[in-house]
Coordinates of C-alpha atoms in Angstrom, one line a residue:
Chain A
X1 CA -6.7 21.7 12.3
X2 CA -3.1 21.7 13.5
X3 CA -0.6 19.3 12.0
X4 CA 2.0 17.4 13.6
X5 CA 4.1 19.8 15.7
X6 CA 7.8 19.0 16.7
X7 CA 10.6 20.9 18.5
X8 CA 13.2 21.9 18.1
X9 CA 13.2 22.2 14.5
X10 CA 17.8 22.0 15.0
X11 CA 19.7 21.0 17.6
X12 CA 23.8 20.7 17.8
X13 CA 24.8 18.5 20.8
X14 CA 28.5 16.9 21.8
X15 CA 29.2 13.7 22.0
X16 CA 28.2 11.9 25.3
X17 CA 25.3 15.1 26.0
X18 CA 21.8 13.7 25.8
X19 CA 19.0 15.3 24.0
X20 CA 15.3 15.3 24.0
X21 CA 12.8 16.1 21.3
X22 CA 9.2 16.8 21.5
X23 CA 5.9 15.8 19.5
X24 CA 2.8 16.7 19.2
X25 CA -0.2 14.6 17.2
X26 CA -2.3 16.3 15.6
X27 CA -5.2 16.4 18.1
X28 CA -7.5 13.2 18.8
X29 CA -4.7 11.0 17.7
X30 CA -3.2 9.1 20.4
X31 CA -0.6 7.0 18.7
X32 CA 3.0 8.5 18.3
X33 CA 5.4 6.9 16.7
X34 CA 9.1 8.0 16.0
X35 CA 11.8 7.5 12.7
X36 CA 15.1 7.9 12.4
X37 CA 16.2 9.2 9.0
X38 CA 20.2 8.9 7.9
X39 CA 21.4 8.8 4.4
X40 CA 23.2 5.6 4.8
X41 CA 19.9 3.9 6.9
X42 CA 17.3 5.4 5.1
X43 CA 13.9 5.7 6.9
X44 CA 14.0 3.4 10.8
X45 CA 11.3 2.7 12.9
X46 CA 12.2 3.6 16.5
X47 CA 9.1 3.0 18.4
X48 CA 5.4 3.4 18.9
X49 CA 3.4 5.3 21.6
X50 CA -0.7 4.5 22.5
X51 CA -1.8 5.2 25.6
X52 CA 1.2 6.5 27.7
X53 CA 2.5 2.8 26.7
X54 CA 5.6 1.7 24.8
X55 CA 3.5 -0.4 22.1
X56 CA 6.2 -1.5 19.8
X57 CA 10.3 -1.2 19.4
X58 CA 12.2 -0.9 16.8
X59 CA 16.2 -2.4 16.5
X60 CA 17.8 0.3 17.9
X61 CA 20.6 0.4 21.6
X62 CA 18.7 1.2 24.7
X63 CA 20.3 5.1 24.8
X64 CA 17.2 5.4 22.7
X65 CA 14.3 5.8 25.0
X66 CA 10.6 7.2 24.7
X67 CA 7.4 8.2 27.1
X68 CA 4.1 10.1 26.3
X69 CA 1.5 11.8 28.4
X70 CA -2.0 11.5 29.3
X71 CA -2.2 14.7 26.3
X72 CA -0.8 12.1 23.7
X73 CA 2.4 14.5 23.4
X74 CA 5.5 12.3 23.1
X75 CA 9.0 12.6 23.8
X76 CA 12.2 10.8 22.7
X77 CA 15.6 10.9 24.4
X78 CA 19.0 10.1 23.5
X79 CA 21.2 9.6 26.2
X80 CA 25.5 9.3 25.5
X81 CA 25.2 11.1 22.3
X82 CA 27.5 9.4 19.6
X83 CA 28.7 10.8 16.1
X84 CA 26.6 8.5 14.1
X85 CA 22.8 10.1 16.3
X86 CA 23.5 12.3 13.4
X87 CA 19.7 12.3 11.9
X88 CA 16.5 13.4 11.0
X89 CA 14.2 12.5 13.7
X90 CA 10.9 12.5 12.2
X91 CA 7.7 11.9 14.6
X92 CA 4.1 10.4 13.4
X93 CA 0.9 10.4 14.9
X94 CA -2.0 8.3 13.9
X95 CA -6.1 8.2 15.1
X96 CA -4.8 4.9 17.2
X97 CA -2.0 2.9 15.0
X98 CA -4.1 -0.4 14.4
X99 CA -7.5 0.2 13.0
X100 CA -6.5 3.8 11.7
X101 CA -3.3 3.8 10.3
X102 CA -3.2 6.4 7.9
X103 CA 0.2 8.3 10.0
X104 CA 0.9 12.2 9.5
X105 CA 4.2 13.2 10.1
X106 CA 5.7 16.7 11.6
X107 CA 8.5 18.6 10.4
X108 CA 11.0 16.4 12.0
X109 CA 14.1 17.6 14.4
X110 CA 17.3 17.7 12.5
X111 CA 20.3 16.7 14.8
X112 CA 23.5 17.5 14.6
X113 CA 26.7 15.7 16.9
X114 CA 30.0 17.2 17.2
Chain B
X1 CA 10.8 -8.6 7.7
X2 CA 8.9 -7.3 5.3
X3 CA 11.1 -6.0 2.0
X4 CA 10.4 -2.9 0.2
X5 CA 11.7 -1.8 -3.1
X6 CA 11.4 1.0 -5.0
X7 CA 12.2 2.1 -8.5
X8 CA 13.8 3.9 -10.3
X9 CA 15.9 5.4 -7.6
X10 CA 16.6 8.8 -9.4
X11 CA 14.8 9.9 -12.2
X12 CA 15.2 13.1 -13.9
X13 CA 12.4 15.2 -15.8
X14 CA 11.8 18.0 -18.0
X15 CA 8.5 20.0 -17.3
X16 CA 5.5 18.7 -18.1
X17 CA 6.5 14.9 -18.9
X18 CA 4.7 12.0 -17.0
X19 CA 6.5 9.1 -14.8
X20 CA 5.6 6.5 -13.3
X21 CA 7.4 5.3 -9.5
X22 CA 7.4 2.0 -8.4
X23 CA 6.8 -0.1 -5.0
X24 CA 7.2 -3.4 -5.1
X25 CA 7.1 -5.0 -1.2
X26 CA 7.8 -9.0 -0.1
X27 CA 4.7 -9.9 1.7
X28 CA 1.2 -8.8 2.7
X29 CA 0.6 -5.9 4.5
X30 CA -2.2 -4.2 6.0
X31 CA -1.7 -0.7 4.0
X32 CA 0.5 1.3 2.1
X33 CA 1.4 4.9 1.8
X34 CA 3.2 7.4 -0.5
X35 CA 4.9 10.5 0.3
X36 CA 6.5 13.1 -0.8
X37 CA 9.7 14.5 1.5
X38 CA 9.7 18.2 0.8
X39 CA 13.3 19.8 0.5
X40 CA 13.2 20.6 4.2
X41 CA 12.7 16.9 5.7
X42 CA 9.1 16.8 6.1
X43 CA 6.9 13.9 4.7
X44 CA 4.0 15.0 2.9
X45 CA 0.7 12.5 2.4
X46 CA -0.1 11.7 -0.8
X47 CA -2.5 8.7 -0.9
X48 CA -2.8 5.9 2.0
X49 CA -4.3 3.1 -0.6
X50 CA -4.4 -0.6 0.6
X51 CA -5.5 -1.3 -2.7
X52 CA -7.3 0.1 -5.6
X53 CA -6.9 3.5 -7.3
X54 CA -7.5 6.8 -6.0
X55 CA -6.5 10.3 -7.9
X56 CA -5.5 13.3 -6.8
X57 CA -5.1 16.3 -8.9
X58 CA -2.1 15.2 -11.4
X59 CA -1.1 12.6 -9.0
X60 CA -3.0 9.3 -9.1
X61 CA -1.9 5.7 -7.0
X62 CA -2.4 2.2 -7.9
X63 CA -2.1 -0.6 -5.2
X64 CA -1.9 -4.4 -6.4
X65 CA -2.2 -6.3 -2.8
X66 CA -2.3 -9.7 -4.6
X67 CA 1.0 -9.1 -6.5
X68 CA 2.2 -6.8 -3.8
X69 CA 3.0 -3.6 -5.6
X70 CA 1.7 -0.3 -6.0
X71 CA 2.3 2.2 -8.5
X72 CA 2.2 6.5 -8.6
X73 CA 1.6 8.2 -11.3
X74 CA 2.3 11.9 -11.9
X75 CA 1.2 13.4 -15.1
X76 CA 2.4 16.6 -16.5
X77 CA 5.0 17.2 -13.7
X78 CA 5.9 20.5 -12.6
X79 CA 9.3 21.9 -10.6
X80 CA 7.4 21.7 -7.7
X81 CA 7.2 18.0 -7.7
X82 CA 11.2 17.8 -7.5
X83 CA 12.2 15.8 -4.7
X84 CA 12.2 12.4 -3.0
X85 CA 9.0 10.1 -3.0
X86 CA 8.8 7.3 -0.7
X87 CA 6.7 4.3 0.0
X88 CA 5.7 2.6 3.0
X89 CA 4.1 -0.3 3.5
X90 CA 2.0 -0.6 6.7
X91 CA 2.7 -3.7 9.4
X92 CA 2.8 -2.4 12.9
X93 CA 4.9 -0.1 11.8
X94 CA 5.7 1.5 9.0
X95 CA 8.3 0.4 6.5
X96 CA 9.9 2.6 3.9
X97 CA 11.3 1.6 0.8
X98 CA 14.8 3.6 0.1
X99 CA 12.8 6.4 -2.0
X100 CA 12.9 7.7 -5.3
X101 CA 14.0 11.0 -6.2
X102 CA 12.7 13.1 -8.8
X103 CA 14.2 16.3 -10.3
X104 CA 12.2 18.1 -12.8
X105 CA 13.9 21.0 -14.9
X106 CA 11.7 24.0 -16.7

């Protein structure tokens, strides 16, 4: 079956553009849940999707924001882009992110800000 | 929050040697997963193990919950395993330690 699909695969924005990425879980998972990979940050949490519902946050400014549909595809956007968005934005899905947590993870979206 | 460490942090490997990666995290959690980040960003499964052993191929994990740390083994590594091997211990999210990466040279 098909794995975790994310687009685009690169992006190169300008500082104060927003952006939005896509994911889609694998199919019959309906938790989504997004990372934020830097080299000085390591792996973040951003937040959780279940149910077209924000389920959990992670520590990050409000220009990060999040939805998913009733097809368990999620999105993520970045509003006022900033040098430091720089990242690899990684996107999980799991069977339902509390009894079945076993997450699968796409290809991620590599951005860049110039 | 929950604290997770992992060690070494780089370790380098001819062909064909064994090593052994290290997880150690602060406080209970309800799983814990390894992957392996392939050279172009994406995290690859390896073993979800809340505890207990489990084996795959030349890759093998061990999970201690009581003592809260879990081990992976690779045996007779190969170039292919080069790269950066992360834990991630399971809360309500998952938290990942800061990796270990792994070069191994023919």
């Amino acid at each position: 079956k098909a794995g975790v699909t994310q687009t685009p695969r690169y992006l190169i924005k300008t500082r104060g553009q927003q952006v939005t990425l896509s994911c889609s879980p694998i199919s019959g998972h309906r938790s989504v849940s997004w990372y934020q990979q830097t080299p000085g940050q390591g792996l973040q949490f951003l937040f959780e999707y279940f149910s077209e519902t924000q389920r959990n946050k992670g520590n990050f400014p409000g220009r990060f924001s999040g939805r998913q549909f009733s097809n368990s595809r999620s999105e993520m956007n970045v509003s006022t882009l900033e040098l430091g968005d720089s990242a690899l934005y990684l996107c999980a899905s799991t069977v339902d992110g509390r009894l079945n947590t076993e997450a699968f993870f796409g290809q991620g979206t590599r951005l860049t800000v110039v | 929050g929950i604290q997770v460490e992992q060690s070494p942090p780089d370790l380098i490997l001819q062909e064909g040697a064994n090593s052994t990666l290290r997880c150690n995290f602060s406080d209970s959690v309800n799983n814990l997963q390894w992957f392996h980040q392939n050279p172009w960003g994406q995290l690859i499964n390896l073993f979800y193990i809340p505890s207990g052993t489990k084996q795959n191929g030349r890759l093998s994990a061990t999970t201690v919950a009581t003592e809260r740390y879990s081990l992976l083994y690779i045996s007779s590594s190969q170039t292919t395993d080069s790269g950066v091997y992360f834990c991630a211990a399971d809360t309500d999210k998952l938290i990942f330690g800061t990796g270990t990466r792994l070069q191994v040279f023919p």
